[in-house]
């Protein structure tokens, strides 16, 4: 697990090319996420949540500012070398690969673990997510809930210092979403890892987080415990 520190980070995108100039997606955000903390980022659509998370993941260049994971500045470090693993809203599973392969593939490419070690990690993560029986199946034959579990299992396999989750439950129905909330909380407790979790669902923010940061127009508008954010007058 690791502390993440985001220091005065901005992201500017080019506008539509018709002279509208730059779009400021993230505007001077400073956030310190403690070792082992579960931080949720909420805010309206277009407020910059995804962009901020993708910059921590290394999937998006940083326009200005500094991101540290542990004591390393990661601005110019490749995604696979940052000690992070990300779970996407659409799961981003490879449709032609079995669950087992989906979970093993990234780790095989980017680590020097032996096949046996990779398989052992896959089996442990599958057990943790309750998908041992799905290892031979391809994503197309799994339910949405099961695909979500595979995506989370694939992140666990990487043994990251920091988990990044971008609306991981928003494609599930309400009951399954509620169930998966408790599952993700359990994973966080078992691993003790730092989590940065993006959602637009207030229920998720209230029940899962140590702290909640509210983003608006690319800026942190408010940060505090769920109680401070949602229950204080
Ligand atoms: P959120 O995740 O809160 O919905 P995003 O981070 O997706 O917000 O988007 C923040 C802003 O940046 C929005 O105005 C969005 O249109 C813009 N944006 C996001 N990605 C791009 C991109 N690749 N090119 C141009 N503008 C983008
Ligand atoms: P699996 O089918 O492999 O058990 P699921 O993610 O589909 O994996 O379901 C795991 C558990 O989640 C179920 O045992 C049940 O308790 C709960 N669950 C699954 N689907 C739903 C649903 N649609 N609504 C509420 N709870 C659900």
Short mmCIF file of C-alpha atoms and ligand atoms in Angstrom, two decimals:
data_model
loop_
_atom_site.label_atom_id
_atom_site.label_comp_id
_atom_site.label_asym_id
_atom_site.label_seq_id
_atom_site.Cartn_x
_atom_site.Cartn_y
_atom_site.Cartn_z
CA UNK A 1 0.00 0.00 0.00
CA UNK A 2 1.06 3.48 -0.66
CA UNK A 3 0.26 7.08 -0.15
CA UNK A 4 -0.78 9.00 -3.26
CA UNK A 5 -0.17 12.70 -3.44
CA UNK A 6 -1.64 14.84 -6.14
CA UNK A 7 -0.14 18.29 -6.14
CA UNK A 8 -1.64 21.17 -8.09
CA UNK A 9 -2.46 18.91 -11.02
CA UNK A 10 -4.20 20.23 -14.13
CA UNK A 11 -5.28 18.73 -17.41
CA UNK A 12 -5.99 20.78 -20.50
CA UNK A 13 -7.46 19.22 -23.61
CA UNK A 14 -7.44 20.83 -27.03
CA UNK A 15 -10.81 22.27 -27.89
CA UNK A 16 -12.84 21.33 -30.92
CA UNK A 17 -10.39 23.03 -33.26
CA UNK A 18 -12.69 25.88 -34.24
CA UNK A 19 -10.85 28.45 -32.17
CA UNK A 20 -12.51 27.59 -28.87
CA UNK A 21 -9.13 27.09 -27.20
CA UNK A 22 -8.42 24.65 -24.42
CA UNK A 23 -10.81 22.66 -22.25
CA UNK A 24 -9.70 22.68 -18.61
CA UNK A 25 -10.76 19.21 -17.47
CA UNK A 26 -8.83 19.24 -14.17
CA UNK A 27 -7.94 22.56 -12.63
CA UNK A 28 -5.18 22.66 -10.01
CA UNK A 29 -6.26 19.68 -7.91
CA UNK A 30 -4.35 18.96 -4.70
CA UNK A 31 -5.25 15.77 -2.83
CA UNK A 32 -3.36 13.57 -0.40
CA UNK A 33 -4.62 10.02 -0.13
CA UNK A 34 -3.20 8.22 2.90
CA UNK A 35 -1.70 4.74 2.98
CA UNK A 36 -4.57 2.27 2.98
CA UNK A 37 -7.24 4.93 2.71
CA UNK A 38 -10.44 4.49 0.68
CA UNK A 39 -10.99 7.83 -1.04
CA UNK A 40 -14.05 8.33 -3.20
CA UNK A 41 -14.22 11.05 -5.83
CA UNK A 42 -17.75 12.19 -6.66
CA UNK A 43 -19.10 15.00 -8.79
CA UNK A 44 -21.34 15.67 -11.76
CA UNK A 45 -20.69 14.30 -15.21
CA UNK A 46 -17.86 16.22 -16.90
CA UNK A 47 -16.35 17.44 -13.60
CA UNK A 48 -13.02 15.74 -14.34
CA UNK A 49 -13.24 12.59 -12.19
CA UNK A 50 -12.20 10.17 -14.90
CA UNK A 51 -9.45 12.40 -16.20
CA UNK A 52 -7.95 12.76 -12.72
CA UNK A 53 -8.02 8.99 -12.14
CA UNK A 54 -6.54 8.31 -15.58
CA UNK A 55 -3.66 10.67 -14.83
CA UNK A 56 -2.91 8.73 -11.63
CA UNK A 57 -3.05 5.53 -13.69
CA UNK A 58 -0.71 6.95 -16.32
CA UNK A 59 -3.31 6.63 -19.08
CA UNK A 60 -3.41 10.38 -19.61
CA UNK A 61 -0.53 12.87 -19.66
CA UNK A 62 -0.42 15.47 -16.90
CA UNK A 63 -0.51 19.05 -18.24
CA UNK A 64 0.98 20.52 -15.04
CA UNK A 65 1.56 19.54 -11.43
CA UNK A 66 3.00 16.46 -9.75
CA UNK A 67 1.65 13.03 -8.85
CA UNK A 68 3.53 10.90 -6.32
CA UNK A 69 2.86 7.28 -5.44
CA UNK A 70 4.78 6.38 -2.31
CA UNK A 71 7.84 8.59 -2.56
CA UNK A 72 8.18 8.37 -6.35
CA UNK A 73 7.13 11.09 -8.74
CA UNK A 74 5.22 9.11 -11.36
CA UNK A 75 4.55 11.85 -13.96
CA UNK A 76 6.83 10.16 -16.49
CA UNK A 77 6.55 6.55 -15.28
CA UNK A 78 4.77 4.02 -17.50
CA UNK A 79 1.37 2.74 -16.26
CA UNK A 80 2.64 -0.79 -15.64
CA UNK A 81 5.50 0.50 -13.47
CA UNK A 82 3.40 2.68 -11.17
CA UNK A 83 2.17 -0.05 -8.82
CA UNK A 84 -1.43 0.67 -9.71
CA UNK A 85 -4.26 -1.43 -11.11
CA UNK A 86 -7.43 -0.01 -12.57
CA UNK A 87 -10.95 -1.35 -12.92
CA UNK A 88 -13.05 0.27 -15.65
CA UNK A 89 -16.76 0.87 -15.90
CA UNK A 90 -17.06 -1.36 -18.97
CA UNK A 91 -14.66 -3.97 -17.42
CA UNK A 92 -12.42 -3.90 -20.54
CA UNK A 93 -12.08 -7.69 -20.65
CA UNK A 94 -10.64 -9.38 -23.74
CA UNK A 95 -13.64 -11.09 -25.33
CA UNK A 96 -11.66 -13.92 -26.94
CA UNK A 97 -9.85 -14.91 -23.73
CA UNK A 98 -11.07 -17.09 -20.88
CA UNK A 99 -11.40 -15.62 -17.39
CA UNK A 100 -8.13 -17.29 -16.47
CA UNK A 101 -6.30 -15.72 -19.41
CA UNK A 102 -7.91 -12.35 -18.87
CA UNK A 103 -6.63 -12.36 -15.30
CA UNK A 104 -3.14 -13.62 -16.14
CA UNK A 105 -2.39 -11.76 -19.35
CA UNK A 106 -1.32 -8.32 -18.12
CA UNK A 107 0.77 -9.71 -15.31
CA UNK A 108 2.53 -12.17 -17.63
CA UNK A 109 3.47 -9.35 -19.97
CA UNK A 110 4.78 -6.97 -17.36
CA UNK A 111 6.36 -9.10 -14.63
CA UNK A 112 9.07 -11.73 -14.51
CA UNK A 113 6.98 -14.14 -12.47
CA UNK A 114 6.96 -17.75 -13.61
CA UNK A 115 3.82 -19.24 -15.17
CA UNK A 116 3.20 -21.19 -11.96
CA UNK A 117 3.43 -18.07 -9.85
CA UNK A 118 1.06 -16.22 -12.16
CA UNK A 119 -1.42 -19.12 -12.07
CA UNK A 120 -1.24 -19.26 -8.30
CA UNK A 121 -2.05 -15.56 -8.08
CA UNK A 122 -4.92 -16.00 -10.53
CA UNK A 123 -6.37 -18.81 -8.43
CA UNK A 124 -6.05 -16.86 -5.19
CA UNK A 125 -7.72 -13.81 -6.72
CA UNK A 126 -10.46 -15.96 -8.27
CA UNK A 127 -11.14 -17.47 -4.86
CA UNK A 128 -11.23 -14.05 -3.28
CA UNK A 129 -13.80 -12.91 -5.87
CA UNK A 130 -15.78 -16.18 -5.84
CA UNK A 131 -15.22 -16.90 -9.53
CA UNK A 132 -13.23 -20.16 -9.29
CA UNK A 133 -15.92 -21.88 -11.37
CA UNK A 134 -15.77 -19.27 -14.12
CA UNK A 135 -12.06 -19.57 -14.95
CA UNK A 136 -12.61 -21.53 -18.17
CA UNK A 137 -15.38 -19.29 -19.51
CA UNK A 138 -15.16 -16.33 -21.84
CA UNK A 139 -16.62 -12.93 -20.86
CA UNK A 140 -19.55 -13.29 -23.30
CA UNK A 141 -20.93 -16.21 -21.32
CA UNK A 142 -20.69 -14.43 -17.95
CA UNK A 143 -23.29 -12.20 -16.29
CA UNK A 144 -22.51 -8.51 -15.75
CA UNK A 145 -21.84 -9.20 -12.08
CA UNK A 146 -19.44 -11.99 -12.93
CA UNK A 147 -17.62 -9.83 -15.48
CA UNK A 148 -17.23 -7.17 -12.83
CA UNK A 149 -15.73 -9.79 -10.52
CA UNK A 150 -13.29 -10.89 -13.22
CA UNK A 151 -12.23 -7.27 -13.78
CA UNK A 152 -11.67 -6.76 -10.05
CA UNK A 153 -9.90 -10.14 -9.82
CA UNK A 154 -7.59 -9.10 -12.64
CA UNK A 155 -6.65 -6.00 -10.66
CA UNK A 156 -6.02 -8.07 -7.51
CA UNK A 157 -3.71 -10.41 -9.46
CA UNK A 158 -1.35 -7.50 -10.08
CA UNK A 159 -0.94 -7.00 -6.32
CA UNK A 160 -1.00 -3.20 -6.74
CA UNK A 161 -0.06 -0.63 -4.13
CA UNK A 162 -3.02 1.42 -5.29
CA UNK A 163 -6.41 0.35 -6.67
CA UNK A 164 -8.09 2.73 -9.08
CA UNK A 165 -11.76 2.13 -9.82
CA UNK A 166 -13.75 4.20 -12.32
CA UNK A 167 -17.49 3.70 -11.77
CA UNK A 168 -16.99 -0.07 -11.56
CA UNK A 169 -20.56 -0.82 -10.51
CA UNK A 170 -22.57 1.56 -12.65
CA UNK A 171 -23.52 -1.06 -15.25
CA UNK A 172 -25.09 -3.35 -12.64
CA UNK A 173 -28.66 -3.33 -11.40
CA UNK A 174 -29.38 -1.76 -8.02
CA UNK A 175 -29.48 -4.96 -5.97
CA UNK A 176 -26.29 -6.36 -7.41
CA UNK A 177 -24.65 -2.96 -6.99
CA UNK A 178 -25.50 -3.00 -3.31
CA UNK A 179 -24.06 -6.49 -3.00
CA UNK A 180 -20.85 -5.58 -4.84
CA UNK A 181 -20.39 -2.54 -2.60
CA UNK A 182 -19.94 -4.82 0.35
CA UNK A 183 -17.65 -7.07 -1.70
CA UNK A 184 -15.36 -4.16 -2.60
CA UNK A 185 -15.31 -3.05 1.04
CA UNK A 186 -14.30 -6.57 2.02
CA UNK A 187 -11.48 -6.57 -0.58
CA UNK A 188 -10.26 -3.23 0.72
CA UNK A 189 -10.22 -4.56 4.29
CA UNK A 190 -8.51 -7.82 3.36
CA UNK A 191 -5.79 -6.21 1.25
CA UNK A 192 -5.36 -3.01 3.26
CA UNK A 193 -4.47 -1.27 0.00
CA UNK A 194 -5.07 2.36 -0.95
CA UNK A 195 -8.22 2.79 -3.06
CA UNK A 196 -9.23 5.72 -5.22
CA UNK A 197 -12.80 5.16 -6.30
CA UNK A 198 -14.72 7.30 -8.77
CA UNK A 199 -18.51 7.27 -8.74
CA UNK A 200 -21.53 9.46 -9.26
CA UNK A 201 -23.49 7.31 -6.79
CA UNK A 202 -23.89 9.03 -3.42
CA UNK A 203 -24.87 5.76 -1.74
CA UNK A 204 -21.52 4.24 -2.73
CA UNK A 205 -19.63 7.30 -1.54
CA UNK A 206 -21.43 7.31 1.81
CA UNK A 207 -21.06 3.63 2.62
CA UNK A 208 -17.61 2.74 1.29
CA UNK A 209 -15.34 5.70 1.86
CA UNK A 210 -12.97 6.87 4.53
CA UNK A 211 -13.14 10.26 2.84
CA UNK A 212 -15.07 11.77 -0.04
CA UNK A 213 -13.78 14.47 -2.38
CA UNK A 214 -16.33 16.41 -4.41
CA UNK A 215 -15.08 17.56 -7.78
CA UNK A 216 -16.78 20.38 -9.68
CA UNK A 217 -15.56 21.97 -12.89
CA UNK A 218 -12.21 20.26 -12.38
CA UNK A 219 -11.69 21.61 -8.86
CA UNK A 220 -11.98 20.00 -5.43
CA UNK A 221 -14.99 21.73 -3.97
CA UNK A 222 -15.15 19.86 -0.68
CA UNK A 223 -13.34 17.01 1.06
CA UNK A 224 -14.15 15.17 4.28
CA UNK A 225 -15.52 12.03 5.87
CA UNK A 226 -18.89 10.83 4.53
CA UNK A 227 -20.41 12.19 7.75
CA UNK A 228 -18.88 15.61 7.25
CA UNK A 229 -19.94 15.73 3.62
CA UNK A 230 -23.44 14.34 3.81
CA UNK A 231 -24.72 14.74 7.38
CA UNK A 232 -23.42 18.07 8.61
CA UNK A 233 -25.87 20.94 8.33
P1 LIG B 1 -16.17 12.95 -15.46
O1 LIG B 1 -15.39 11.70 -15.32
O2 LIG B 1 -16.35 13.70 -14.17
O3 LIG B 1 -17.49 12.76 -16.16
P2 LIG B 1 -14.21 13.63 -17.46
O4 LIG B 1 -12.90 13.58 -16.78
O5 LIG B 1 -14.62 12.50 -18.30
O6 LIG B 1 -15.34 13.96 -16.38
O7 LIG B 1 -14.25 14.95 -18.38
C1 LIG B 1 -13.87 16.24 -17.90
C2 LIG B 1 -13.93 17.24 -19.06
O8 LIG B 1 -12.91 16.94 -20.00
C3 LIG B 1 -15.23 17.23 -19.82
O9 LIG B 1 -15.51 18.55 -20.22
C4 LIG B 1 -14.91 16.36 -21.01
O10 LIG B 1 -15.74 16.70 -22.10
C5 LIG B 1 -13.47 16.70 -21.27
N1 LIG B 1 -12.72 15.59 -21.89
C6 LIG B 1 -12.55 14.37 -21.37
N2 LIG B 1 -11.78 13.60 -22.19
C7 LIG B 1 -11.47 14.40 -23.24
C8 LIG B 1 -10.70 14.20 -24.43
N3 LIG B 1 -10.09 13.03 -24.68
N4 LIG B 1 -10.61 15.22 -25.29
C9 LIG B 1 -11.21 16.40 -25.05
N5 LIG B 1 -11.93 16.65 -23.95
C10 LIG B 1 -12.07 15.67 -23.05
P1 LIG B 2 -22.24 -16.00 -9.15
O1 LIG B 2 -23.42 -16.13 -10.06
O2 LIG B 2 -20.98 -16.59 -9.68
O3 LIG B 2 -22.51 -16.43 -7.75
P2 LIG B 2 -22.86 -13.21 -9.06
O4 LIG B 2 -22.04 -11.97 -9.03
O5 LIG B 2 -23.82 -13.35 -10.16
O6 LIG B 2 -21.86 -14.43 -9.05
O7 LIG B 2 -23.63 -13.35 -7.70
C1 LIG B 2 -22.99 -13.50 -6.45
C2 LIG B 2 -23.98 -13.16 -5.36
O8 LIG B 2 -24.45 -11.86 -5.60
C3 LIG B 2 -25.19 -14.04 -5.33
O9 LIG B 2 -25.02 -15.16 -4.49
C4 LIG B 2 -26.24 -13.13 -4.78
O10 LIG B 2 -26.20 -13.10 -3.36
C5 LIG B 2 -25.83 -11.78 -5.28
N1 LIG B 2 -26.54 -11.44 -6.49
C6 LIG B 2 -26.25 -11.83 -7.75
N2 LIG B 2 -27.08 -11.28 -8.64
C7 LIG B 2 -27.89 -10.49 -7.94
C8 LIG B 2 -28.97 -9.63 -8.29
N3 LIG B 2 -29.40 -9.46 -9.53
N4 LIG B 2 -29.59 -8.97 -7.30
C9 LIG B 2 -29.17 -9.12 -6.05
N5 LIG B 2 -28.16 -9.89 -5.64
C10 LIG B 2 -27.54 -10.59 -6.57
#
